[in-house]
Structure formats: C-alpha cells, structure tokens
PDB file of C-alpha atoms in Angstrom:
ATOM      1  CA  UNK K 374      -3.115 -37.298   6.875  1.00  0.00           C
ATOM      2  CA  UNK K 375      -6.648 -38.333   7.896  1.00  0.00           C
ATOM      3  CA  UNK K 376      -5.361 -39.165  11.361  1.00  0.00           C
ATOM      4  CA  UNK K 377      -3.786 -35.716  11.634  1.00  0.00           C
ATOM      5  CA  UNK K 378      -7.066 -34.080  10.622  1.00  0.00           C
ATOM      6  CA  UNK K 379      -9.059 -36.127  13.116  1.00  0.00           C
ATOM      7  CA  UNK K 380      -6.796 -34.859  15.890  1.00  0.00           C
ATOM      8  CA  UNK K 381      -8.328 -31.426  15.529  1.00  0.00           C
ATOM      9  CA  UNK K 382     -11.894 -32.561  16.205  1.00  0.00           C
ATOM     10  CA  UNK K 383     -13.542 -31.042  13.138  1.00  0.00           C
ATOM     11  CA  UNK K 384     -16.932 -30.527  14.695  1.00  0.00           C
ATOM     12  CA  UNK K 385     -18.797 -27.600  16.216  1.00  0.00           C
ATOM     13  CA  UNK K 386     -21.075 -24.767  15.224  1.00  0.00           C
ATOM     14  CA  UNK K 387     -19.532 -22.220  12.863  1.00  0.00           C
ATOM     15  CA  UNK K 388     -16.673 -24.515  11.826  1.00  0.00           C
ATOM     16  CA  UNK K 389     -18.213 -26.289   8.860  1.00  0.00           C
ATOM     17  CA  UNK K 390     -16.847 -23.959   6.184  1.00  0.00           C
ATOM     18  CA  UNK K 391     -13.365 -23.867   7.684  1.00  0.00           C
ATOM     19  CA  UNK K 392     -13.396 -27.647   8.023  1.00  0.00           C
ATOM     20  CA  UNK K 393     -14.278 -27.989   4.348  1.00  0.00           C
ATOM     21  CA  UNK K 394     -11.470 -25.564   3.545  1.00  0.00           C
ATOM     22  CA  UNK K 395      -8.984 -27.755   5.383  1.00  0.00           C
ATOM     23  CA  UNK K 396     -10.105 -30.817   3.421  1.00  0.00           C
ATOM     24  CA  UNK K 397     -10.071 -28.864   0.151  1.00  0.00           C
ATOM     25  CA  UNK K 398      -6.471 -27.887   0.878  1.00  0.00           C
ATOM     26  CA  UNK K 399      -5.485 -31.283   2.237  1.00  0.00           C
ATOM     27  CA  UNK K 400      -2.294 -31.159   0.164  1.00  0.00           C
ATOM     28  CA  UNK K 401      -1.158 -28.136   2.157  1.00  0.00           C
ATOM     29  CA  UNK K 402      -2.179 -29.806   5.423  1.00  0.00           C
ATOM     30  CA  UNK K 403      -0.099 -32.856   4.474  1.00  0.00           C
ATOM     31  CA  UNK K 404       2.871 -30.607   3.756  1.00  0.00           C
ATOM     32  CA  UNK K 405       2.470 -28.891   7.115  1.00  0.00           C
ATOM     33  CA  UNK K 406       2.376 -32.251   8.930  1.00  0.00           C
ATOM     34  CA  UNK K 407       5.495 -33.359   7.062  1.00  0.00           C
ATOM     35  CA  UNK K 408       7.479 -30.148   7.541  1.00  0.00           C
ATOM     36  CA  UNK K 409       6.333 -28.957  10.974  1.00  0.00           C
ATOM     37  CA  UNK K 410       5.131 -32.094  12.687  1.00  0.00           C
ATOM     38  CA  UNK K 411       1.748 -33.259  13.922  1.00  0.00           C
ATOM     39  CA  UNK K 412       1.609 -31.156  17.094  1.00  0.00           C
ATOM     40  CA  UNK K 413       2.282 -27.822  15.400  1.00  0.00           C
ATOM     41  CA  UNK K 414      -0.107 -28.673  12.549  1.00  0.00           C
ATOM     42  CA  UNK K 415      -2.851 -29.706  14.988  1.00  0.00           C
ATOM     43  CA  UNK K 416      -2.519 -26.449  16.921  1.00  0.00           C
ATOM     44  CA  UNK K 417      -2.412 -24.472  13.671  1.00  0.00           C
ATOM     45  CA  UNK K 418      -5.619 -26.048  12.346  1.00  0.00           C
ATOM     46  CA  UNK K 419      -7.415 -25.726  15.655  1.00  0.00           C
ATOM     47  CA  UNK K 420      -6.440 -22.051  15.792  1.00  0.00           C
ATOM     48  CA  UNK K 421      -7.670 -21.597  12.228  1.00  0.00           C
ATOM     49  CA  UNK K 422     -11.002 -23.204  13.044  1.00  0.00           C
ATOM     50  CA  UNK K 423     -11.411 -21.069  16.162  1.00  0.00           C
ATOM     51  CA  UNK K 424     -10.816 -17.853  14.245  1.00  0.00           C
ATOM     52  CA  UNK K 425     -13.111 -18.935  11.445  1.00  0.00           C
ATOM     53  CA  UNK K 426     -15.857 -19.381  14.033  1.00  0.00           C
ATOM     54  CA  UNK K 427     -15.055 -15.967  15.563  1.00  0.00           C
ATOM     55  CA  UNK K 428     -15.170 -14.285  12.143  1.00  0.00           C
ATOM     56  CA  UNK K 429     -17.834 -16.222  10.219  1.00  0.00           C
ATOM     57  CA  UNK K 430     -18.043 -13.494   7.575  1.00  0.00           C
ATOM     58  CA  UNK K 431     -14.480 -12.272   7.932  1.00  0.00           C
ATOM     59  CA  UNK K 432     -13.117 -14.143   4.910  1.00  0.00           C
ATOM     60  CA  UNK K 433     -10.682 -16.676   6.362  1.00  0.00           C
ATOM     61  CA  UNK K 434     -10.781 -18.920   3.282  1.00  0.00           C
ATOM     62  CA  UNK K 435      -7.486 -19.550   1.469  1.00  0.00           C
ATOM     63  CA  UNK K 436      -5.600 -19.177   4.741  1.00  0.00           C
ATOM     64  CA  UNK K 437      -3.687 -22.436   4.327  1.00  0.00           C
ATOM     65  CA  UNK K 438      -2.331 -21.828   0.799  1.00  0.00           C
ATOM     66  CA  UNK K 439      -1.414 -18.255   1.711  1.00  0.00           C
ATOM     67  CA  UNK K 440       0.452 -19.491   4.772  1.00  0.00           C
ATOM     68  CA  UNK K 441       2.231 -22.109   2.673  1.00  0.00           C
ATOM     69  CA  UNK K 442       3.303 -19.317   0.307  1.00  0.00           C
ATOM     70  CA  UNK K 443       4.704 -17.272   3.197  1.00  0.00           C
ATOM     71  CA  UNK K 444       6.639 -20.230   4.562  1.00  0.00           C
ATOM     72  CA  UNK K 445       8.044 -20.956   1.105  1.00  0.00           C
ATOM     73  CA  UNK K 446       9.238 -17.354   0.974  1.00  0.00           C
ATOM     74  CA  UNK K 447      11.175 -17.988   4.179  1.00  0.00           C
ATOM     75  CA  UNK K 448      12.747 -21.054   2.610  1.00  0.00           C
ATOM     76  CA  UNK K 449      13.516 -19.456  -0.766  1.00  0.00           C
ATOM     77  CA  UNK K 450      15.120 -16.458   0.888  1.00  0.00           C
ATOM     78  CA  UNK K 451      17.103 -18.607   3.297  1.00  0.00           C
ATOM     79  CA  UNK K 452      15.456 -16.963   6.317  1.00  0.00           C
ATOM     80  CA  UNK K 453      15.555 -18.939   9.552  1.00  0.00           C
ATOM     81  CA  UNK K 454      12.186 -19.263  11.278  1.00  0.00           C
ATOM     82  CA  UNK K 455      10.578 -21.278  14.055  1.00  0.00           C
ATOM     83  CA  UNK K 456       7.483 -23.076  12.678  1.00  0.00           C
ATOM     84  CA  UNK K 457       5.312 -22.606  15.762  1.00  0.00           C
ATOM     85  CA  UNK K 458       6.152 -18.900  15.997  1.00  0.00           C
ATOM     86  CA  UNK K 459       5.379 -18.425  12.282  1.00  0.00           C
ATOM     87  CA  UNK K 460       2.034 -20.230  12.607  1.00  0.00           C
ATOM     88  CA  UNK K 461       1.040 -18.266  15.705  1.00  0.00           C
ATOM     89  CA  UNK K 462       1.861 -15.023  13.905  1.00  0.00           C
ATOM     90  CA  UNK K 463      -0.101 -16.083  10.811  1.00  0.00           C
ATOM     91  CA  UNK K 464      -3.119 -16.860  12.989  1.00  0.00           C
ATOM     92  CA  UNK K 465      -2.845 -13.429  14.631  1.00  0.00           C
ATOM     93  CA  UNK K 466      -3.182 -11.863  11.171  1.00  0.00           C
ATOM     94  CA  UNK K 467      -6.699 -13.310  10.957  1.00  0.00           C
ATOM     95  CA  UNK K 468      -7.599 -11.135  13.953  1.00  0.00           C
ATOM     96  CA  UNK K 469      -6.506  -7.980  12.117  1.00  0.00           C
ATOM     97  CA  UNK K 470      -9.120  -6.018  10.113  1.00  0.00           C
ATOM     98  CA  UNK K 471      -9.364  -6.982   6.474  1.00  0.00           C
ATOM     99  CA  UNK K 472      -7.954  -4.623   3.874  1.00  0.00           C
ATOM    100  CA  UNK K 473     -10.504  -2.807   1.740  1.00  0.00           C
ATOM    101  CA  UNK K 474     -12.193  -5.245  -0.640  1.00  0.00           C
ATOM    102  CA  UNK K 475     -10.042  -8.085   0.702  1.00  0.00           C
ATOM    103  CA  UNK K 476     -10.479 -10.961   3.123  1.00  0.00           C
ATOM    104  CA  UNK K 477      -8.741 -11.429   6.463  1.00  0.00           C
ATOM    105  CA  UNK K 478      -6.630 -14.220   5.012  1.00  0.00           C
ATOM    106  CA  UNK K 479      -5.206 -11.681   2.556  1.00  0.00           C
ATOM    107  CA  UNK K 480      -3.232 -10.281   5.501  1.00  0.00           C
ATOM    108  CA  UNK K 481      -1.150 -13.456   5.295  1.00  0.00           C
ATOM    109  CA  UNK K 482      -0.453 -12.704   1.630  1.00  0.00           C
ATOM    110  CA  UNK K 483       0.667  -9.205   2.609  1.00  0.00           C
ATOM    111  CA  UNK K 484       3.060 -10.778   5.123  1.00  0.00           C
ATOM    112  CA  UNK K 485       4.540 -12.979   2.394  1.00  0.00           C
ATOM    113  CA  UNK K 486       4.875  -9.981   0.070  1.00  0.00           C
ATOM    114  CA  UNK K 487       6.508  -7.913   2.829  1.00  0.00           C
ATOM    115  CA  UNK K 488       9.128 -10.615   3.405  1.00  0.00           C
ATOM    116  CA  UNK K 489       9.953 -10.751  -0.288  1.00  0.00           C
ATOM    117  CA  UNK K 490       9.965  -6.968  -0.691  1.00  0.00           C
ATOM    118  CA  UNK K 491      12.328  -6.468   2.254  1.00  0.00           C
ATOM    119  CA  UNK K 492      14.865  -8.737   0.580  1.00  0.00           C
ATOM    120  CA  UNK K 493      14.485  -6.963  -2.755  1.00  0.00           C
ATOM    121  CA  UNK K 494      14.592  -3.397  -1.443  1.00  0.00           C
ATOM    122  CA  UNK K 495      16.772  -3.610   1.665  1.00  0.00           C
ATOM    123  CA  UNK K 496      18.877  -6.639   0.858  1.00  0.00           C
ATOM    124  CA  UNK K 497      17.831  -8.553   3.973  1.00  0.00           C
ATOM    125  CA  UNK K 498      14.767  -9.386   6.048  1.00  0.00           C
ATOM    126  CA  UNK K 499      15.024  -7.604   9.380  1.00  0.00           C
ATOM    127  CA  UNK K 500      11.339  -7.654  10.336  1.00  0.00           C
ATOM    128  CA  UNK K 501      10.120 -11.232   9.973  1.00  0.00           C
ATOM    129  CA  UNK K 502       6.868 -10.676  11.880  1.00  0.00           C
ATOM    130  CA  UNK K 503       5.767  -7.052  11.238  1.00  0.00           C
ATOM    131  CA  UNK K 504       3.084  -5.519  13.439  1.00  0.00           C
ATOM    132  CA  UNK K 505       1.310  -4.231  10.319  1.00  0.00           C
ATOM    133  CA  UNK K 506       2.322  -5.964   7.055  1.00  0.00           C
ATOM    134  CA  UNK K 507       0.299  -3.528   4.925  1.00  0.00           C
ATOM    135  CA  UNK K 508       2.029  -0.501   6.455  1.00  0.00           C
ATOM    136  CA  UNK K 509       5.448  -2.111   6.006  1.00  0.00           C
ATOM    137  CA  UNK K 510       4.678  -2.880   2.368  1.00  0.00           C
ATOM    138  CA  UNK K 511       3.638   0.730   1.748  1.00  0.00           C
ATOM    139  CA  UNK K 512       6.884   1.931   3.334  1.00  0.00           C
ATOM    140  CA  UNK K 513       8.929  -0.448   1.189  1.00  0.00           C
ATOM    141  CA  UNK K 514       7.096   0.680  -1.951  1.00  0.00           C
ATOM    142  CA  UNK K 515       8.011   4.291  -1.158  1.00  0.00           C
ATOM    143  CA  UNK K 516      11.636   3.304  -0.605  1.00  0.00           C
ATOM    144  CA  UNK K 517      11.693   1.486  -3.928  1.00  0.00           C
ATOM    145  CA  UNK K 518      10.174   4.444  -5.738  1.00  0.00           C
ATOM    146  CA  UNK K 519      12.600   6.805  -4.028  1.00  0.00           C
ATOM    147  CA  UNK K 520      15.565   4.750  -5.182  1.00  0.00           C
ATOM    148  CA  UNK K 521      14.165   4.527  -8.691  1.00  0.00           C
ATOM    149  CA  UNK K 522      13.929   8.313  -8.879  1.00  0.00           C
ATOM    150  CA  UNK K 523      17.118   9.180  -6.968  1.00  0.00           C
ATOM    151  CA  UNK K 524      18.785  10.361 -10.169  1.00  0.00           C
ATOM    152  CA  UNK K 525      15.960  12.869 -10.659  1.00  0.00           C
ATOM    153  CA  UNK K 526      16.186  14.432  -7.201  1.00  0.00           C
ATOM    154  CA  UNK K 527      18.825  17.069  -8.061  1.00  0.00           C
ATOM    155  CA  UNK K 528      16.956  17.977 -11.265  1.00  0.00           C
ATOM    156  CA  UNK K 529      13.682  18.342  -9.330  1.00  0.00           C
ATOM    157  CA  UNK K 530      15.393  20.678  -6.853  1.00  0.00           C
ATOM    158  CA  UNK K 531      16.704  22.807  -9.750  1.00  0.00           C
ATOM    159  CA  UNK K 532      13.236  22.962 -11.319  1.00  0.00           C
ATOM    160  CA  UNK K 533      11.779  24.117  -7.992  1.00  0.00           C
ATOM    161  CA  UNK K 534      14.342  26.942  -7.834  1.00  0.00           C
ATOM    162  CA  UNK K 535      13.523  27.982 -11.396  1.00  0.00           C
ATOM    163  CA  UNK K 536       9.787  28.095 -10.698  1.00  0.00           C
ATOM    164  CA  UNK K 537       9.932  29.533  -7.199  1.00  0.00           C
ATOM    165  CA  UNK K 538       9.323  33.083  -8.430  1.00  0.00           C
ATOM    166  CA  UNK K 539       5.887  32.020  -9.650  1.00  0.00           C
ATOM    167  CA  UNK K 540       4.686  31.052  -6.182  1.00  0.00           C
ATOM    168  CA  UNK K 541       1.561  32.795  -4.950  1.00  0.00           C
ATOM    169  CA  UNK K 542      -0.457  33.381  -1.772  1.00  0.00           C
ATOM    170  CA  UNK K 543      -3.969  34.787  -1.437  1.00  0.00           C
ATOM    171  CA  UNK K 544      -7.311  34.219   0.297  1.00  0.00           C
ATOM    172  CA  UNK K 545      -5.920  31.721   2.778  1.00  0.00           C
ATOM    173  CA  UNK K 546      -4.148  29.565   0.186  1.00  0.00           C
ATOM    174  CA  UNK K 547      -0.608  29.365  -1.177  1.00  0.00           C
ATOM    175  CA  UNK K 548       0.962  27.506  -4.075  1.00  0.00           C
ATOM    176  CA  UNK K 549       4.588  26.561  -4.685  1.00  0.00           C
ATOM    177  CA  UNK K 550       6.537  24.164  -6.924  1.00  0.00           C
ATOM    178  CA  UNK K 551       7.261  20.617  -5.739  1.00  0.00           C
ATOM    179  CA  UNK K 552      10.781  20.713  -4.284  1.00  0.00           C
ATOM    180  CA  UNK K 553      11.954  17.092  -3.888  1.00  0.00           C
ATOM    181  CA  UNK K 554      11.236  13.594  -5.117  1.00  0.00           C
ATOM    182  CA  UNK K 555      10.382  12.542  -1.560  1.00  0.00           C
ATOM    183  CA  UNK K 556       7.808  15.326  -1.321  1.00  0.00           C
ATOM    184  CA  UNK K 557       6.139  14.186  -4.541  1.00  0.00           C
ATOM    185  CA  UNK K 558       6.072  10.542  -3.449  1.00  0.00           C
ATOM    186  CA  UNK K 559       4.651  11.454  -0.041  1.00  0.00           C
ATOM    187  CA  UNK K 560       2.059  13.589  -1.782  1.00  0.00           C
ATOM    188  CA  UNK K 561       1.063  10.720  -4.082  1.00  0.00           C
ATOM    189  CA  UNK K 562       0.752   8.355  -1.135  1.00  0.00           C
ATOM    190  CA  UNK K 563      -1.254  10.790   1.000  1.00  0.00           C
ATOM    191  CA  UNK K 564      -3.615  11.793  -1.790  1.00  0.00           C
ATOM    192  CA  UNK K 565      -3.883   8.476  -3.618  1.00  0.00           C
ATOM    193  CA  UNK K 566      -3.191   9.859  -7.062  1.00  0.00           C
ATOM    194  CA  UNK K 567      -0.751   9.268  -9.935  1.00  0.00           C
ATOM    195  CA  UNK K 568       1.470  12.312  -9.465  1.00  0.00           C
ATOM    196  CA  UNK K 569       4.527  10.073  -8.860  1.00  0.00           C
ATOM    197  CA  UNK K 570       4.319   9.100 -12.528  1.00  0.00           C
ATOM    198  CA  UNK K 571       5.120  12.713 -13.468  1.00  0.00           C
ATOM    199  CA  UNK K 572       8.458  12.910 -11.607  1.00  0.00           C
ATOM    200  CA  UNK K 573      10.713  12.270 -14.607  1.00  0.00           C
ATOM    201  CA  UNK K 574       8.716  14.641 -16.829  1.00  0.00           C
ATOM    202  CA  UNK K 575       8.907  17.329 -14.148  1.00  0.00           C
ATOM    203  CA  UNK K 576      12.647  16.804 -13.698  1.00  0.00           C
ATOM    204  CA  UNK K 577      13.256  17.105 -17.450  1.00  0.00           C
ATOM    205  CA  UNK K 578      11.122  20.244 -17.815  1.00  0.00           C
ATOM    206  CA  UNK K 579       8.317  18.641 -19.831  1.00  0.00           C
ATOM    207  CA  UNK K 580       5.735  19.643 -17.226  1.00  0.00           C
ATOM    208  CA  UNK K 581       5.494  21.596 -13.953  1.00  0.00           C
ATOM    209  CA  UNK K 582       4.161  20.255 -10.658  1.00  0.00           C
ATOM    210  CA  UNK K 583       2.687  22.649  -8.118  1.00  0.00           C
ATOM    211  CA  UNK K 584       1.485  22.047  -4.572  1.00  0.00           C
ATOM    212  CA  UNK K 585      -1.422  24.113  -3.343  1.00  0.00           C
ATOM    213  CA  UNK K 586      -1.841  24.290   0.445  1.00  0.00           C
ATOM    214  CA  UNK K 587      -3.788  26.172   3.072  1.00  0.00           C
ATOM    215  CA  UNK K 588      -1.676  29.064   4.307  1.00  0.00           C
ATOM    216  CA  UNK K 589      -2.541  28.101   7.877  1.00  0.00           C
ATOM    217  CA  UNK K 590      -1.278  24.527   7.322  1.00  0.00           C
ATOM    218  CA  UNK K 591       1.392  24.685   4.604  1.00  0.00           C
ATOM    219  CA  UNK K 592       2.697  21.142   5.194  1.00  0.00           C
ATOM    220  CA  UNK K 593      -0.641  19.345   4.773  1.00  0.00           C
ATOM    221  CA  UNK K 594      -1.396  18.107   1.211  1.00  0.00           C
ATOM    222  CA  UNK K 595      -4.419  19.754  -0.392  1.00  0.00           C
ATOM    223  CA  UNK K 596      -4.380  20.147  -4.190  1.00  0.00           C
ATOM    224  CA  UNK K 597      -1.918  18.914  -6.819  1.00  0.00           C
ATOM    225  CA  UNK K 598      -1.607  21.070  -9.932  1.00  0.00           C
ATOM    226  CA  UNK K 599       0.036  20.263 -13.256  1.00  0.00           C
ATOM    227  CA  UNK K 600       0.948  23.114 -15.618  1.00  0.00           C
ATOM    228  CA  UNK K 601       2.132  22.300 -19.119  1.00  0.00           C
ATOM    229  CA  UNK K 602       2.741  24.724 -21.916  1.00  0.00           C
ATOM    230  CA  UNK K 603       1.536  27.629 -19.773  1.00  0.00           C
ATOM    231  CA  UNK K 604      -1.864  25.966 -19.179  1.00  0.00           C
ATOM    232  CA  UNK K 605      -3.236  24.303 -16.059  1.00  0.00           C
ATOM    233  CA  UNK K 606      -3.829  20.762 -17.251  1.00  0.00           C
ATOM    234  CA  UNK K 607      -4.932  19.216 -13.965  1.00  0.00           C
ATOM    235  CA  UNK K 608      -5.797  20.389 -10.458  1.00  0.00           C
ATOM    236  CA  UNK K 609      -7.226  17.898  -7.987  1.00  0.00           C
ATOM    237  CA  UNK K 610      -7.670  17.139  -4.335  1.00  0.00           C
ATOM    238  CA  UNK K 611      -7.074  13.677  -2.835  1.00  0.00           C
ATOM    239  CA  UNK K 612      -8.515  10.674  -4.706  1.00  0.00           C
ATOM    240  CA  UNK K 613      -8.793  12.938  -7.779  1.00  0.00           C
ATOM    241  CA  UNK K 614     -11.714  14.890  -6.359  1.00  0.00           C
ATOM    242  CA  UNK K 615     -12.584  18.158  -8.108  1.00  0.00           C
ATOM    243  CA  UNK K 616     -11.365  21.392  -6.509  1.00  0.00           C
ATOM    244  CA  UNK K 617     -13.875  23.524  -4.631  1.00  0.00           C
ATOM    245  CA  UNK K 618     -15.212  26.826  -5.954  1.00  0.00           C
ATOM    246  CA  UNK K 619     -12.944  28.752  -3.546  1.00  0.00           C
ATOM    247  CA  UNK K 620      -9.906  26.747  -4.617  1.00  0.00           C
ATOM    248  CA  UNK K 621     -10.726  27.301  -8.266  1.00  0.00           C
ATOM    249  CA  UNK K 622     -11.006  31.067  -7.697  1.00  0.00           C
ATOM    250  CA  UNK K 623      -7.570  31.045  -6.066  1.00  0.00           C
ATOM    251  CA  UNK K 624      -6.113  29.120  -9.004  1.00  0.00           C
ATOM    252  CA  UNK K 625      -7.699  31.585 -11.436  1.00  0.00           C
ATOM    253  CA  UNK K 626      -6.149  34.522  -9.538  1.00  0.00           C
ATOM    254  CA  UNK K 627      -2.780  32.769  -9.583  1.00  0.00           C
ATOM    255  CA  UNK K 628      -3.008  32.087 -13.313  1.00  0.00           C
ATOM    256  CA  UNK K 629      -3.932  35.703 -13.989  1.00  0.00           C
ATOM    257  CA  UNK K 630      -0.977  36.938 -11.920  1.00  0.00           C
ATOM    258  CA  UNK K 631       1.514  34.549 -13.566  1.00  0.00           C
ATOM    259  CA  UNK K 632       0.179  34.591 -17.114  1.00  0.00           C
ATOM    260  CA  UNK K 633      -1.012  30.984 -17.059  1.00  0.00           C
ATOM    261  CA  UNK K 634      -4.261  29.798 -18.608  1.00  0.00           C
ATOM    262  CA  UNK K 635      -7.075  27.925 -16.835  1.00  0.00           C
ATOM    263  CA  UNK K 636      -9.376  25.360 -18.533  1.00  0.00           C
ATOM    264  CA  UNK K 637     -12.632  26.954 -19.567  1.00  0.00           C
ATOM    265  CA  UNK K 638     -14.826  23.961 -18.607  1.00  0.00           C
ATOM    266  CA  UNK K 639     -16.258  23.477 -15.149  1.00  0.00           C
ATOM    267  CA  UNK K 640     -14.429  20.200 -14.571  1.00  0.00           C
ATOM    268  CA  UNK K 641     -10.936  18.905 -15.262  1.00  0.00           C
ATOM    269  CA  UNK K 642      -9.853  15.368 -16.073  1.00  0.00           C
ATOM    270  CA  UNK K 643      -8.300  13.209 -13.362  1.00  0.00           C
ATOM    271  CA  UNK K 644      -4.634  13.457 -12.511  1.00  0.00           C
ATOM    272  CA  UNK K 645      -2.780  10.947 -14.599  1.00  0.00           C
ATOM    273  CA  UNK K 646      -5.538  10.584 -17.186  1.00  0.00           C
TER     274      UNK K 646
END
C-alpha cells in the first residue's frame, strides 16, 4: 500500500491536507488498489490531489469513503461499471459547485444516493453517471411521492370540483383549489414548504388547499392557503414567508365573499407547523 501511495508523489503546495486525507483513509486506498489495480488507483489519487489544490476551501475531504460507498452501491445492486470511468466521473463531481451547507465531496454521496434511489423507485439504474445527481435525486423523490399518493389523486380531483365555486379573482390576483396530487407536489418543491404533507387530509376532506396566483401569471406558484373549519389557518409564500399587505387584503376580500374567517393577528404560523 505504501508503494502505491508513493507512486502519486504526495508533495506540492496545496496538497498537504488531501495527502493527509489519503493516509487517514488508507484502508479505502488499499481496497481501491486491490479492486481496481495500481494504475487506476494512482490516477484516481493524483486527480483527487489536483482538485484539492484547485479547491483548497471547497471541502474535498471524505472523498475516498464517499466514493467507496458509491462503488459498493454498484456492487450491491449488481450494476456493471468500468472502474476508470467511475473514478473519472467521481472526480468530475468535485468540480461541481457544493450544495448549500455541504462540501464538494458530498456530490459523490448524492451520486451514490441517486443510484440507490433509481433502483428503488424505477426498478433499474438507467442513468449511472447523471449530469446533475442532486437534480436527479429531486426528480426521483417527486416520483416516489407521486406513487405514494396515487390513490389520493382521484379524491383530490373530486375535492377541487366541489370547491371550485369558491374560487375568486380581484385586484390582479386569483385563487382556486388545488386540482391534482402532481400540482401539490410541484408546489411544495417550488416553494420549499410542507404542503405535500396535507395531501391525504385534503383528499379526505379534513382540510382545504388553495393556490393563490397572480392573474397575469396563473401557472406560477405564489401563495399556498389552508382553510379548515371555515377559517384560514395558513397562508404563505415560498419558504414560509409572510404574505404581503396587498396579498392579505385580497385574501380578506375572498374570505368576506365566501364566508370564511381570517386570523385576527398580523402574522400566521408557518405552513406545516
């Protein structure tokens, strides 16, 4: 193993931390040498060191164990792969921007998760080296949620028909009931809120979900509104931001027209709270 490490020439400015990482994870390096051979391992480690020097604060630590996890996923799932191609792809993930509050090496973890999720959701792994693992994971999560709520889709459509007469348009805004499970899931993803957790309650009639939009752009998400027991329980923009004064006036006009009640306080609790 020491001979394999020496092949990489662990010297040079900006490589000290990555070199220490390789020695810290020498067990993984040994496994790579054993499973992929000395040449592939040497090129892998040299590539890792180069990228660590290019991104000194980019968070490349834990790259080796995350890569080992991804390769084990290939093996566990019985997915054929070419070691050099897999290593080159893993190295390319270190060149991608880091996810929020994550390191660049976390992109390799997302790759591993995407491989596993494809098998679980789609029954096979068609995209072994996705261009954007995070985007693929988000797509797979939506597919999984859609399948989980498929039984509720017809009930959601019926609820939308029942509530459609209470739709409203005024002052450049409109509001209508959520019509499909897919629409609710897309809304939750676009606005980063917990509205997807209300699907079953909406389908069973325990609560009502309304989508408030700009009349000039009726397909763009704006405000999610929950009405329960004839009272507006929650009304929020993306990331659970409070509605604006103009949006609140519109909601008050809508409630007055439909016989709903608005909270008397100036603020409402977050969606899902």
